[in-house]
Amino acid sequence: MARKEHLKVAVIGGGSSYTPELVEGLIKRRSELPVKELYLVDVEAGREKLEIVGALARRMVEKAGADIRIYLTLDRTEAIRGADFVTTQLRVGQLDARGRDERIPLKYGCIGQETTGAGGFSKALRTIPVILDICKEMEELAPDAFLLNFTNPAGIVTEAALKYSKIKTIGLCNLPIGLRMQIAEFYGVDASKVHIEMIGINHLNWTTKIVVDGEDVSESFLAKAAGAKGLTMKNISDLEWDGDFLQSLGALPCSYHRYYYMRDDMLAEQMEDLGTDGTRADVVKRVEAELFELYKDPILAIKPPQLEQRGGAYYSEVAVNLMSSIYNNRKDIQTVNVRNNGIIPFLPDDVSVEVNSLIDAEGAHPIQLSRSVGPEIRGLMTLVKAYEELTVEAAVHGDRKKALQALALHPLVGTAELARSMLRDILEQHEAYLPQFRQ
Ligand code: G6P
């Protein structure tokens, strides 16, 4: 990246309740990352949220005395033109669509989740075409910019951009930083003292090495993690890991592995919640209503602590840290979603993987893993990645055959009958957002 003293950042999905966290991060790090123009972009359906969030962002910047001009727009091209970084945090169809993603699988007795299983498949189908439209606009208006994708399912969406666009794309997730903070809590140290090595794909990564204050605690931490509370994200039930299982695995599963390794317990909880709190989308709607009431307060000029109720908390730390390391050619190590390029030898080179990467002015470069993994990890990872590859093709081409095979292959769906039924419901209920599937 060329060294400039005036950076422009475009946030697609700028009306998100997470945006104040990103603004906080840009304010805190402005001496090392001179963002002078911040464009918050949304769609007509998100206009009111954009105006509320934009007003708060302006109050935050003014209170901090930061020289960051904030623009609100529904015109994506205005925001993208000449941008240095484009971040995507959009939700096509808003939270109502997420509710449908979560409820359709539950109707058939399957896990209903935002990014994992048939719910993530459904979200990917309507999200990937929009992300590729953004990539096309960037190729024309900001060809040297970086696309930092937070939009879920982040790994699948990032893979689509890597495969179908020339734009420098890096996928982000707050799960790795979240785990480092949790491990730091266990040992009573600052998160900067915790280094982890992950192998896998987004929301399906295994932590195979943990170093705390210079000491390799990979083995002993598995014993600590058995039966422990606190090893999860805010949006995932904190069911404890079984000690024998962790020892047999020889690695720490991520929060989302509960939907696989503890599927029946997680499904039972989801079914029970359906009759009380509803799905996660219903919970988030209530959290969002509370947050936007707070954001409207003309006195508020900081990011409210209530934002940490959301599962994606601390994503700004990830985004701003990454922008700063690219801009400053820092050559530090961050866990991000990148093109595999052989780092995970049993996955294709062109798929997205979530691994430690060296960050410099050219972007993110995956780092050789310090240990290989056996069939106990390779098996599930290979299967879910094959599902992801099929999902990308189904989303890009409106290919029903690939869509059916993707669902039938996913371990949380698994049969032709369920795949056919869920695909029918998904295409019907999201018809407005799936032009690529219209006959
Ligand atoms: C986790 C994941 C994010 C996801 C979030 C959902 O943090 O890493 O990818 O977006 O949870 O949180 P929510 O509050 O929307 O359920």
Coordinates of C-alpha atoms in Angstrom, one line a residue, residues 9-213:
V9 CA -12.5 4.1 4.4
A10 CA -15.9 3.0 3.1
V11 CA -18.1 0.8 5.4
I12 CA -20.7 -1.1 3.5
G13 CA -23.5 -1.8 6.0
G14 CA -22.6 1.4 7.9
G15 CA -26.0 1.5 9.7
S16 CA -25.0 -1.6 11.7
S17 CA -25.1 -1.4 15.4
Y18 CA -21.5 -2.5 15.4
T19 CA -20.3 0.7 13.6
P20 CA -19.7 2.8 16.8
E21 CA -17.1 0.1 17.8
L22 CA -15.3 0.6 14.5
V23 CA -15.4 4.4 14.9
E24 CA -14.0 4.0 18.4
G25 CA -11.2 2.0 17.0
L26 CA -10.4 4.5 14.3
I27 CA -10.4 7.3 16.9
K28 CA -8.1 5.4 19.3
R29 CA -5.6 4.5 16.5
R30 CA -5.7 7.7 14.5
S31 CA -2.1 8.6 15.2
E32 CA -0.9 5.4 13.4
L33 CA -3.8 5.1 10.9
P34 CA -4.7 8.6 9.5
V35 CA -8.3 7.9 8.3
K36 CA -9.6 11.4 7.3
E37 CA -12.8 10.3 5.5
L38 CA -15.2 7.6 6.7
Y39 CA -18.1 6.8 4.5
L40 CA -21.0 4.9 6.1
V41 CA -23.1 3.3 3.4
D42 CA -26.4 1.6 3.7
V43 CA -29.6 0.8 1.7
E44 CA -33.0 2.5 1.8
A45 CA -34.2 -0.1 4.3
G46 CA -31.4 0.9 6.7
R47 CA -31.7 4.7 6.2
E48 CA -33.0 5.4 9.7
K49 CA -30.4 3.3 11.4
L50 CA -27.7 4.9 9.2
E51 CA -28.7 8.4 10.3
I52 CA -28.8 7.4 14.0
V53 CA -25.4 5.6 13.9
G54 CA -24.0 8.4 11.7
A55 CA -25.0 11.1 14.2
L56 CA -23.5 9.1 17.1
A57 CA -20.3 8.6 15.1
R58 CA -20.0 12.3 14.5
R59 CA -20.5 13.1 18.2
M60 CA -17.8 10.5 19.0
V61 CA -15.3 12.1 16.6
E62 CA -16.1 15.6 17.8
K63 CA -15.8 14.6 21.5
A64 CA -12.4 13.1 20.7
G65 CA -11.3 16.0 18.7
A66 CA -10.4 13.6 15.9
D67 CA -10.0 14.9 12.3
I68 CA -12.2 12.3 10.7
R69 CA -15.0 13.5 8.4
I70 CA -18.0 11.2 8.4
Y71 CA -20.2 10.9 5.4
L72 CA -23.5 9.1 5.2
T73 CA -24.8 7.8 1.9
L74 CA -27.0 5.3 0.1
D75 CA -24.7 5.7 -2.9
R76 CA -22.1 2.9 -2.7
T77 CA -20.1 4.1 -5.6
E78 CA -19.6 7.6 -4.0
A79 CA -18.1 5.8 -1.0
I80 CA -16.0 3.3 -2.9
R81 CA -14.5 5.8 -5.3
G82 CA -10.9 6.3 -4.3
A83 CA -11.2 4.4 -1.0
D84 CA -8.1 2.8 0.5
F85 CA -10.1 0.2 2.5
V86 CA -13.6 -1.1 1.9
T87 CA -15.1 -3.0 4.8
T88 CA -18.3 -5.0 4.4
Q89 CA -20.6 -5.8 7.3
L90 CA -23.9 -6.1 5.5
R91 CA -27.0 -8.2 6.2
V92 CA -29.0 -8.6 3.0
G93 CA -32.7 -8.7 4.0
Q94 CA -31.8 -7.4 7.5
L95 CA -32.7 -9.4 10.7
D96 CA -36.0 -10.6 9.3
A97 CA -34.1 -12.6 6.7
R98 CA -31.8 -13.9 9.4
G99 CA -34.8 -15.1 11.4
R100 CA -35.9 -17.1 8.3
D101 CA -32.4 -18.5 7.9
E102 CA -32.6 -19.8 11.5
R103 CA -36.2 -21.1 11.4
I104 CA -36.2 -23.0 8.2
P105 CA -33.7 -25.7 9.4
L106 CA -35.5 -25.9 12.8
K107 CA -38.7 -26.7 11.0
Y108 CA -37.0 -29.9 9.8
G109 CA -35.3 -30.8 13.1
C110 CA -31.9 -29.4 12.1
I111 CA -29.6 -26.8 13.6
G112 CA -30.8 -23.3 12.7
Q113 CA -27.8 -20.9 12.9
E114 CA -26.7 -17.6 11.3
T115 CA -23.5 -19.0 9.7
T116 CA -23.4 -22.7 10.3
G117 CA -25.4 -25.4 8.4
A118 CA -28.4 -24.6 6.3
G119 CA -28.8 -21.1 7.9
G120 CA -25.4 -20.1 6.8
F121 CA -26.0 -21.6 3.3
S122 CA -29.2 -19.6 3.0
K123 CA -27.4 -16.3 4.0
A124 CA -24.5 -17.1 1.6
L125 CA -26.9 -17.5 -1.4
R126 CA -28.2 -13.9 -1.1
T127 CA -25.0 -12.3 0.2
I128 CA -22.4 -13.5 -2.4
P129 CA -23.9 -11.7 -5.4
V130 CA -24.0 -8.4 -3.5
I131 CA -20.4 -8.8 -2.4
L132 CA -19.3 -9.6 -6.0
D133 CA -21.2 -6.4 -7.2
I134 CA -19.1 -4.5 -4.6
C135 CA -16.0 -6.1 -5.9
K136 CA -16.8 -5.1 -9.5
E137 CA -17.4 -1.5 -8.3
M138 CA -14.0 -1.6 -6.5
E139 CA -12.3 -2.9 -9.6
E140 CA -13.5 0.1 -11.4
L141 CA -13.4 2.8 -8.7
A142 CA -10.7 1.6 -6.2
P143 CA -8.7 -1.2 -7.8
D144 CA -5.8 -0.9 -5.3
A145 CA -8.1 -0.9 -2.2
F146 CA -8.3 -3.8 0.2
L147 CA -11.7 -5.4 0.8
L148 CA -12.0 -6.4 4.4
N149 CA -15.0 -8.7 4.7
F150 CA -16.8 -9.2 7.9
T151 CA -20.0 -10.2 6.3
N152 CA -21.1 -13.7 7.3
P153 CA -20.7 -16.4 6.5
A154 CA -17.3 -14.7 6.3
G155 CA -15.3 -17.7 5.1
I156 CA -17.7 -18.6 2.2
V157 CA -18.2 -15.0 1.2
T158 CA -14.5 -14.3 1.3
E159 CA -13.9 -17.4 -0.8
A160 CA -16.4 -16.1 -3.5
A161 CA -14.5 -12.8 -3.6
L162 CA -11.1 -14.6 -3.9
K163 CA -12.4 -16.8 -6.7
Y164 CA -14.4 -14.3 -8.7
S165 CA -12.7 -11.0 -8.2
K166 CA -9.2 -9.5 -8.6
I167 CA -9.7 -7.3 -5.5
K168 CA -7.3 -7.9 -2.6
T169 CA -9.7 -9.5 -0.1
I170 CA -9.1 -10.5 3.5
G171 CA -11.9 -12.2 5.5
L172 CA -12.2 -11.2 9.2
C173 CA -13.8 -12.7 12.2
N174 CA -13.7 -11.7 15.9
L175 CA -13.6 -15.4 17.1
P176 CA -9.8 -15.6 17.2
I177 CA -9.4 -12.4 19.2
G178 CA -12.2 -13.6 21.4
L179 CA -10.5 -16.9 22.1
R180 CA -7.2 -15.1 22.9
M181 CA -9.1 -12.9 25.4
Q182 CA -10.8 -15.9 27.0
I183 CA -7.5 -17.8 27.4
A184 CA -5.9 -14.6 28.8
E185 CA -8.7 -14.6 31.4
F186 CA -8.0 -18.2 32.3
Y187 CA -4.3 -17.3 33.1
G188 CA -4.9 -13.9 34.4
V189 CA -2.6 -12.2 31.8
D190 CA -3.1 -9.6 29.2
A191 CA -4.3 -10.9 25.8
S192 CA -1.1 -9.6 24.2
K193 CA 0.7 -12.4 26.2
V194 CA -1.4 -15.1 24.5
H195 CA -0.4 -16.5 21.1
I196 CA -2.5 -19.2 19.4
E197 CA -2.2 -21.2 16.2
M198 CA -5.4 -22.1 14.5
I199 CA -6.0 -24.5 11.6
G200 CA -9.3 -24.5 9.8
I201 CA -11.9 -22.5 8.1
N202 CA -14.1 -19.7 9.4
H203 CA -16.3 -20.8 12.3
L204 CA -14.7 -24.3 12.0
N205 CA -11.2 -23.8 13.3
W206 CA -9.2 -25.9 15.7
T207 CA -6.6 -24.3 18.0
T208 CA -3.6 -26.6 17.9
K209 CA -1.0 -24.5 19.7
I210 CA -1.4 -22.1 22.7
V211 CA 1.5 -20.1 24.2
V212 CA 1.0 -18.0 27.3
D213 CA 3.8 -15.7 28.4

